[in-house]
Short mmCIF file of C-alpha atoms and ligand atoms in Angstrom, two decimals:
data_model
loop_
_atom_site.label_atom_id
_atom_site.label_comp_id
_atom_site.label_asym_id
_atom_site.label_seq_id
_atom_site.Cartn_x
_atom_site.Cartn_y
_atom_site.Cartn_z
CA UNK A 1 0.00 0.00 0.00
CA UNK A 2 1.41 3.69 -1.16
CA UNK A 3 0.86 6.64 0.64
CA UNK A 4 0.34 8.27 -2.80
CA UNK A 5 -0.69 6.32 -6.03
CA UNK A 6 0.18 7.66 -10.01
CA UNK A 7 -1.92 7.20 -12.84
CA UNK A 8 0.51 3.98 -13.43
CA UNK A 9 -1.18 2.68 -10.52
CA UNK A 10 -4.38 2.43 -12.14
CA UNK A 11 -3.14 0.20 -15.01
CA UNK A 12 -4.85 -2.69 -13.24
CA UNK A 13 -6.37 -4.11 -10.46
CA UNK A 14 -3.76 -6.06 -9.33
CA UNK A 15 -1.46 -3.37 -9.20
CA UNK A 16 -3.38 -1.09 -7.29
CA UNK A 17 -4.29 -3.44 -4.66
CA UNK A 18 -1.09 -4.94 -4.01
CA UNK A 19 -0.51 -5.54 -0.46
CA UNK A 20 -4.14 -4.22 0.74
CA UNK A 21 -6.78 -6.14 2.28
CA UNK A 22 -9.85 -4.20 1.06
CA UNK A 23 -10.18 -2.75 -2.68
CA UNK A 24 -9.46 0.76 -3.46
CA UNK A 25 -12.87 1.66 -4.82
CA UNK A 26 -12.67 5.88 -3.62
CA UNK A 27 -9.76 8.40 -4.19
CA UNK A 28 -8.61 12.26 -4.21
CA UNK A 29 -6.87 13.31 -7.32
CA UNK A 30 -4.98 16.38 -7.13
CA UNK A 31 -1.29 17.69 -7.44
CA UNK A 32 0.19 17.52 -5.27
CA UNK A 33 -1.77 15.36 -3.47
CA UNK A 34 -0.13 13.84 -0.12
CA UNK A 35 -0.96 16.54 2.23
CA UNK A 36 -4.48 16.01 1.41
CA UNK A 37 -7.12 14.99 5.00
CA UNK A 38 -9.34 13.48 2.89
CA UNK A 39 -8.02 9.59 3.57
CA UNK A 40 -8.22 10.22 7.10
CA UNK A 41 -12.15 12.40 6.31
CA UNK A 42 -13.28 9.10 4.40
CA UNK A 43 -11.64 5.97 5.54
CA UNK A 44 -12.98 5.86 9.14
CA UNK A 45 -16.96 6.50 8.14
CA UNK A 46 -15.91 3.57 5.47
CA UNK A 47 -15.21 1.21 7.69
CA UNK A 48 -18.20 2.50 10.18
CA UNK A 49 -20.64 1.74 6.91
CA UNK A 50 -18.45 -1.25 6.59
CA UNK A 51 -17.97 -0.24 3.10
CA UNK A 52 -15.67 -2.77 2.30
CA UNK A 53 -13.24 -0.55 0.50
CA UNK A 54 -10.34 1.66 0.39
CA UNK A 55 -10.32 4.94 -0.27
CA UNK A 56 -6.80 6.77 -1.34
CA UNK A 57 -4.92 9.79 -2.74
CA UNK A 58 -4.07 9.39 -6.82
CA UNK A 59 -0.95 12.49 -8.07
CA UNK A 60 -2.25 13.29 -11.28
CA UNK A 61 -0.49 15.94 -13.10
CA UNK A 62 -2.73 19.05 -15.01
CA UNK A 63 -3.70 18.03 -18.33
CA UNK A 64 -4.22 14.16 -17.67
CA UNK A 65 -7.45 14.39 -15.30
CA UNK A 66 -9.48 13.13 -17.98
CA UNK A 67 -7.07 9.50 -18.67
CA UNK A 68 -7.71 9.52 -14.99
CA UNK A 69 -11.18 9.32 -14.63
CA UNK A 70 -11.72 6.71 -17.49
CA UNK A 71 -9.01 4.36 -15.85
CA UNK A 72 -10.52 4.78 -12.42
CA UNK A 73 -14.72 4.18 -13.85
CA UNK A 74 -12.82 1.17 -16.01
CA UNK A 75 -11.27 -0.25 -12.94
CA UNK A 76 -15.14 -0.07 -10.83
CA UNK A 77 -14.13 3.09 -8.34
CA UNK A 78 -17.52 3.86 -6.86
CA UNK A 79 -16.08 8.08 -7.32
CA UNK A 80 -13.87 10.76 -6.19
CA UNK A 81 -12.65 13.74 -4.71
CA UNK A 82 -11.22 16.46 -7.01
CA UNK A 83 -8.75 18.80 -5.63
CA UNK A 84 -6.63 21.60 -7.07
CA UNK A 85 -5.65 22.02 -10.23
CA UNK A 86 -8.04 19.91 -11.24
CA UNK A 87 -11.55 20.98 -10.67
CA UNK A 88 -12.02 23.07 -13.80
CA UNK A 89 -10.73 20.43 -15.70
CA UNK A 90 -13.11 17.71 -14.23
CA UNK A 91 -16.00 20.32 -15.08
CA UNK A 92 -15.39 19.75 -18.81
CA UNK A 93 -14.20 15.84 -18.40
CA UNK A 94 -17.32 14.76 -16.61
CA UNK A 95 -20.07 13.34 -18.78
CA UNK A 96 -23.09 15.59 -16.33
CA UNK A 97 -22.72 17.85 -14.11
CA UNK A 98 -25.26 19.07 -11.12
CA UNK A 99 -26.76 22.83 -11.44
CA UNK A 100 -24.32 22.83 -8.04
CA UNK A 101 -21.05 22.60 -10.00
CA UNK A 102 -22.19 24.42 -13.59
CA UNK A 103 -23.07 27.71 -11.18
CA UNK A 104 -19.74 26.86 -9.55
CA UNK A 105 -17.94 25.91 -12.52
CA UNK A 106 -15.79 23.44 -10.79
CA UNK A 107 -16.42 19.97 -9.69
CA UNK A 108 -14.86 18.68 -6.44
CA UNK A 109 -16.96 15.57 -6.10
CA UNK A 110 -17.24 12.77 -9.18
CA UNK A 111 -20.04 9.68 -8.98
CA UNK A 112 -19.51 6.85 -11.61
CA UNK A 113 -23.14 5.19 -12.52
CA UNK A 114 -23.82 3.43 -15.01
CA UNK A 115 -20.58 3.81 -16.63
CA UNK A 116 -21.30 7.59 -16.76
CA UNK A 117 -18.83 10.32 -14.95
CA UNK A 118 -21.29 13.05 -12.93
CA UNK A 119 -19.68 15.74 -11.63
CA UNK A 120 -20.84 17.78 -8.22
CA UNK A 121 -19.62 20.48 -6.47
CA UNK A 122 -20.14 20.06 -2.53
CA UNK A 123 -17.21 23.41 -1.52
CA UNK A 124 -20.44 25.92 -2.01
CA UNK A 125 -23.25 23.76 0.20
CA UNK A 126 -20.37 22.77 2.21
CA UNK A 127 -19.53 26.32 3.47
CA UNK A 128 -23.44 26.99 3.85
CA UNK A 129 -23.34 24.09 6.25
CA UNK A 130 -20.38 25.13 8.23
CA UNK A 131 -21.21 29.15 8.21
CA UNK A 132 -24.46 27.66 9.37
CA UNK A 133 -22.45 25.40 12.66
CA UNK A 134 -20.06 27.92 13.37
CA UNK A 135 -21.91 31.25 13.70
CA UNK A 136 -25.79 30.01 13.70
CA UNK A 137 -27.03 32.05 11.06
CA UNK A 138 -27.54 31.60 7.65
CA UNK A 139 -25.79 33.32 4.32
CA UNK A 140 -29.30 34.49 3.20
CA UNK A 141 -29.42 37.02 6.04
CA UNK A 142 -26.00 38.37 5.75
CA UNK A 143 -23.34 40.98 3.89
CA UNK A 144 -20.95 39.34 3.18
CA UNK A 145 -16.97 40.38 2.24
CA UNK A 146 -14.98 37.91 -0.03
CA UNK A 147 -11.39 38.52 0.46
CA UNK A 148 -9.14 36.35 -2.61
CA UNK A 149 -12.35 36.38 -5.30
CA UNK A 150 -10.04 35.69 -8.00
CA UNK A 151 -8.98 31.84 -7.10
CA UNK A 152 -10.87 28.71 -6.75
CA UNK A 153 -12.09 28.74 -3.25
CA UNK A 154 -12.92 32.26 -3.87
CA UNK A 155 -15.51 31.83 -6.51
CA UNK A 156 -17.11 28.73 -5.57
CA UNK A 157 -17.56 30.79 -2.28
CA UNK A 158 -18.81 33.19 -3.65
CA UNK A 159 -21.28 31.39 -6.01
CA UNK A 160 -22.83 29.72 -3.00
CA UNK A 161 -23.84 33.24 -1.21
CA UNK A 162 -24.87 34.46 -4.46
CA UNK A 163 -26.94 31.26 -4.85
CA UNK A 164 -28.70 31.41 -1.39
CA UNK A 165 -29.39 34.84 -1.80
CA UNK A 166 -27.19 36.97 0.60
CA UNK A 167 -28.08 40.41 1.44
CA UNK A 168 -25.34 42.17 -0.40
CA UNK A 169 -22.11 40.66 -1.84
CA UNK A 170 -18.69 42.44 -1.33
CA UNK A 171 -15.84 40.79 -3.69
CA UNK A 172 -12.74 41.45 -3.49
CA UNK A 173 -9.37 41.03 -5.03
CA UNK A 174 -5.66 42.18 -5.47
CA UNK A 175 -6.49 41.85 -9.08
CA UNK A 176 -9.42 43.64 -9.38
CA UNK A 177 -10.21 42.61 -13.27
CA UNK A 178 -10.87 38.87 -11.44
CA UNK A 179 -13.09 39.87 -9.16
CA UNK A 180 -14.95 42.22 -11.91
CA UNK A 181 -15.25 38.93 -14.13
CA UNK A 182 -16.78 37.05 -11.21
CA UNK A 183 -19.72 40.03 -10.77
CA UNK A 184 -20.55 39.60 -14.01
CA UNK A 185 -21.20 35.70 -13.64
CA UNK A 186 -23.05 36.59 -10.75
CA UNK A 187 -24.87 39.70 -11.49
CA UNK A 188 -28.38 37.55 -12.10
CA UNK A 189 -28.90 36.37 -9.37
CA UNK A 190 -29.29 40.22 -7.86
CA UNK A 191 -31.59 41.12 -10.26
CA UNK A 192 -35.19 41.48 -8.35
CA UNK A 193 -38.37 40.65 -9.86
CA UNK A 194 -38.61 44.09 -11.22
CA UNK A 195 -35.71 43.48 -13.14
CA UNK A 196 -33.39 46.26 -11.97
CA UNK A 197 -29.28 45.52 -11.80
CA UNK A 198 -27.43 44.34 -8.80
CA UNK A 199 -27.16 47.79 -7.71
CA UNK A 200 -25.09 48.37 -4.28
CA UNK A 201 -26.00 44.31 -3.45
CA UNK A 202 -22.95 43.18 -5.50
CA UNK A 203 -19.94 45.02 -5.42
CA UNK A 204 -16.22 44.77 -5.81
CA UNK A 205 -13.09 45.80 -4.44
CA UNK A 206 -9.45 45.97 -4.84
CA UNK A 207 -7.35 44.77 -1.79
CA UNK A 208 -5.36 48.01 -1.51
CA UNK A 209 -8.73 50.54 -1.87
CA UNK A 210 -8.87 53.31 0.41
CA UNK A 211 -12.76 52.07 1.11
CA UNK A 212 -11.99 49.08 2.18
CA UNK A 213 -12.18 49.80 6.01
CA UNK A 214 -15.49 51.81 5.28
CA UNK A 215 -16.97 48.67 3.31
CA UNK A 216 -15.71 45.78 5.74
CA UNK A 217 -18.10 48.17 7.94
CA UNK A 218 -20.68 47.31 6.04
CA UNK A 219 -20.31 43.58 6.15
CA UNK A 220 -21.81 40.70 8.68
CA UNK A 221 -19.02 38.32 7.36
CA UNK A 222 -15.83 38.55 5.99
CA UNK A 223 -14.41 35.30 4.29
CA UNK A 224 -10.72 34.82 3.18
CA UNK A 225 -10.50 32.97 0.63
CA UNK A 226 -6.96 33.64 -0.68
CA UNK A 227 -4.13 31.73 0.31
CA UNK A 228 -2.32 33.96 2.55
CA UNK A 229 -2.26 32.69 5.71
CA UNK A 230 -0.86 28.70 4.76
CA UNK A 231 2.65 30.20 5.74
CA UNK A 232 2.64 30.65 9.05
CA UNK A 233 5.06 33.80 8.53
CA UNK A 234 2.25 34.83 5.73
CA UNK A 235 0.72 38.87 6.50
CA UNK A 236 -3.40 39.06 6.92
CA UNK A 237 -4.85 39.72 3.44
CA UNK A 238 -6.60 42.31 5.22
CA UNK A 239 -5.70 45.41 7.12
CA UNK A 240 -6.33 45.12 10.78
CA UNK A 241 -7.98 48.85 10.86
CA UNK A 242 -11.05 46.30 8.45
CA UNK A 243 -11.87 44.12 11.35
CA UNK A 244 -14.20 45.35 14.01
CA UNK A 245 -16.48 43.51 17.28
CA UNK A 246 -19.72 43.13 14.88
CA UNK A 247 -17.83 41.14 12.57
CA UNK A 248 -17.95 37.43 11.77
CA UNK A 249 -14.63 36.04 9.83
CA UNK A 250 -14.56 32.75 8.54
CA UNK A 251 -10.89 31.70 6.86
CA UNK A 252 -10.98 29.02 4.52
CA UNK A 253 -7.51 27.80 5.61
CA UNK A 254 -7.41 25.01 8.56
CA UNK A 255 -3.73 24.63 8.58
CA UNK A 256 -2.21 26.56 10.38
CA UNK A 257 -5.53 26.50 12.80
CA UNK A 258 -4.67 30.22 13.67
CA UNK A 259 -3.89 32.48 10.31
CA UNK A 260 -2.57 35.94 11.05
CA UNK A 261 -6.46 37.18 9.94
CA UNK A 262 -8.23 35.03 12.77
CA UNK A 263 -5.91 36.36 15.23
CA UNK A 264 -6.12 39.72 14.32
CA UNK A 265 -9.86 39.13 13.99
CA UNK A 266 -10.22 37.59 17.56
CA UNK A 267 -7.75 40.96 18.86
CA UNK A 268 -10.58 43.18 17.19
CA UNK A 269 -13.33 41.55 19.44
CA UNK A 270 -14.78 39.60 16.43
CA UNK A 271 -15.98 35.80 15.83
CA UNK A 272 -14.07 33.52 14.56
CA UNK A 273 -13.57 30.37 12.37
CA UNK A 274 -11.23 27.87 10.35
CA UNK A 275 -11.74 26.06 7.62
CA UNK A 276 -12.21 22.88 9.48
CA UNK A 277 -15.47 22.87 9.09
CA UNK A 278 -15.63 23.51 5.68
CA UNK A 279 -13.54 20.58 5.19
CA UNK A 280 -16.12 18.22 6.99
CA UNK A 281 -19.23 19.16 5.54
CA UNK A 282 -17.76 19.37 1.80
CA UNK A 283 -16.55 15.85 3.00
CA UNK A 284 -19.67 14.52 4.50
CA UNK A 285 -21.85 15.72 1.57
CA UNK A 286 -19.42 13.82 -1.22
CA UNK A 287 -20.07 10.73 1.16
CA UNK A 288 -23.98 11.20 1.02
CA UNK A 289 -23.49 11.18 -3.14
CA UNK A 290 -21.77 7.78 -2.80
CA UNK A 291 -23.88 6.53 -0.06
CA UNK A 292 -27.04 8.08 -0.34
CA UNK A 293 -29.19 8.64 3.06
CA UNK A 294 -25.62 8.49 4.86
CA UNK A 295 -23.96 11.93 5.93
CA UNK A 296 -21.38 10.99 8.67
CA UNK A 297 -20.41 14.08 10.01
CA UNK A 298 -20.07 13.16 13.64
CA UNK A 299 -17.48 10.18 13.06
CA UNK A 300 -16.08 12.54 10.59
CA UNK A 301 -15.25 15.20 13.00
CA UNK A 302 -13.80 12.69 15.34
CA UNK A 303 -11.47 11.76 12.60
CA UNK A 304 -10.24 15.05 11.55
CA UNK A 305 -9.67 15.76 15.28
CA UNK A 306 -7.45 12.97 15.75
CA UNK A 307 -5.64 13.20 12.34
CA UNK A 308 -4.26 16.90 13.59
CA UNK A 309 -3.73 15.92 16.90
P1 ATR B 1 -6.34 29.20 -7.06
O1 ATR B 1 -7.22 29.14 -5.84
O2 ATR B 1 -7.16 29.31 -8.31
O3 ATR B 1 -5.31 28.12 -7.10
P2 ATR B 1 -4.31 31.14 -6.21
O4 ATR B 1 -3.30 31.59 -7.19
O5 ATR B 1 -3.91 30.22 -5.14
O6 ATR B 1 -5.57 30.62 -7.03
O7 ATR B 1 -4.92 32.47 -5.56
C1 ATR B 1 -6.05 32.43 -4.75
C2 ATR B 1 -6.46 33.83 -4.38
O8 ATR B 1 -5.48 34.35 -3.46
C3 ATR B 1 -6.55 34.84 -5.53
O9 ATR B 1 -7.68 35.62 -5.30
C4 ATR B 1 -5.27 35.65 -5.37
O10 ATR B 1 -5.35 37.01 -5.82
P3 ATR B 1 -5.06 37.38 -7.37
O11 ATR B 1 -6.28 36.99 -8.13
O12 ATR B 1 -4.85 38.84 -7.36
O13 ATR B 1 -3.84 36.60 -7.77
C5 ATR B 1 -5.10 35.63 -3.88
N1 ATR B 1 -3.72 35.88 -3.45
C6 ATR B 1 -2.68 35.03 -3.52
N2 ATR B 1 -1.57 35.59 -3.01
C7 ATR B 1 -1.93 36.83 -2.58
C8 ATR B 1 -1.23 37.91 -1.95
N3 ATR B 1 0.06 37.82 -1.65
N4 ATR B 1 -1.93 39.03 -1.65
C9 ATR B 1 -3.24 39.13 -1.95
N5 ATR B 1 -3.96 38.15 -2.54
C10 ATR B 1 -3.31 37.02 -2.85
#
């Protein structure tokens, strides 16, 4: 058994499960890929559903995602995770996608069926959930302040307040022309019934505006979603004189469990959150597409714990 499989690995059955007791049947397919929680996420609420199966982390360089997916539904893998670079690519190689991951435009979590590759997206409904656990309010009621709406995490963030209808939308970016391109993927779902434009509900930003602190006072939540703040050495993404006691700030990174931002934020007088939970309930949700009816988010929990003890 490898820590970390290749595409090689998938040339056959035998090959994969050399040395391994149970199948591997589920994966995560990213690059790089061995840092990734999501063994330790999936294989303990495996074995509670006594699953019979393995599931495992697959290196798969950009551009190959697709060879990946047809070796993995040809060897009888029941799905998998998708992790960066490779959810926009798995958006174009699945064969359907759910309105989740076409509003997203990436796909994190793949189902095989019927020898057909559907592609979902559980990083929006995932954050819903864990905005929902951490502060106990949903992102309907709330302004909300998108720090890093140029990457990945930013936009599928972003989609997902847009989607459940936030009060007002704040994105913002160190490259402004990113965040620009994102309003105007979202700009319809701020039109009201009387058909008038987003007006002041969606807005953006550059990270070095002079508004900034005057906007962040406008906000409920503020959600970084660049990645400043993996280095533990790494600055905030925001300036401290943004944060005040109303605020609710929600950082996308788990690891380190204490960015510069959250500290800052909890200095301020303000509530705060990793991305822990983000990581469960985008976790538990891909295991209710494979298992249906089955959303383990308490043995999950206990898992994560003890994997970053
Ligand atoms: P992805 O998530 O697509 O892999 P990324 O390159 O990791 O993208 O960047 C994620 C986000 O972090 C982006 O919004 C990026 O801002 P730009 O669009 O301006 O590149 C933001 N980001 C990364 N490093 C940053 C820094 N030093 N200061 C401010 N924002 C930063």
């Amino acid at each position: 058994m490898k820590e970390v499989y290749s595409i090689d690995d998938l040339a056959s059955r035998e090959r994969l499960d050399e040395g391994a007791d149970q199948p591997a049947r589920l994966a995560v397919i990213g690059h790089p890929v061995q840092h990734s929680l999501s063994p330790q996420l999936h294989q303990p609420a495996l074995d509670e559903a006594e699953a019979g199966m393995r599931y495992i982390r697959i290196d798969i360089e950009a551009g190959r995602l697709a060879d990946a997916l047809a070796a993995m539904k040809d060897l009888g893998f029941l799905g998998t995770n998708v992790t960066v670079p490779h959810k926009f690519e798995a958006l174009a190689a699945c064969d359907e996608l759910d309105e989740g991951a076409s509003v997203l435009g990436a796909v994190n979590t793949v189902l095989f069926e019927d020898g057909r590759a559907l592609g979902f997206n559980t990083d929006g409904p995932g954050f819903g959930l864990a905005v929902r656990e951490e502060f106990a309010v949903d992102l309907k009621d709330l302004r909300i302040m998108i720090v890093g709406a140029g990457g990945g995490a930013g936009r599928a963030v972003a989609a997902q307040c847009a989607r459940e209808g936030c009060e007002r939308l704040i994105l913002v970016n160190r490259t402004l022309e990113k965040a620009e391109q994102l309003r105007e993927e979202l700009a319809h779902f701020f039109h009201s019934e009387r058909l008038e434009g987003p007006g002041d509900r969606l807005v953006v930003a550059p990270l070095d505006s002079p508004l900034l602190p005057e906007e962040a006072g406008h906000a409920d939540l503020i959600v970084n979603t660049t990645s400043l703040g993996l280095k533990r050495t790494d600055p905030s993404p925001l300036p401290g004189n943004c944060l005040q006691p109303h605020h609710l700030v929600y950082d996308t990174i788990y690891n380190p469990p204490q960015t510069r931002l959250l500290a800052d934020a909890a200095r301020a007088g303000a509530r705060t959150a990793n991305g822990l939970s983000l990581l469960l309930h985008q976790g538990a949700l891909a295991f209710d597409l494979w298992f249906p009816g089955r959303r383990p988010v308490d043995t999950m929990r206990r898992a994560l714990a003890a994997a970053l003890k």
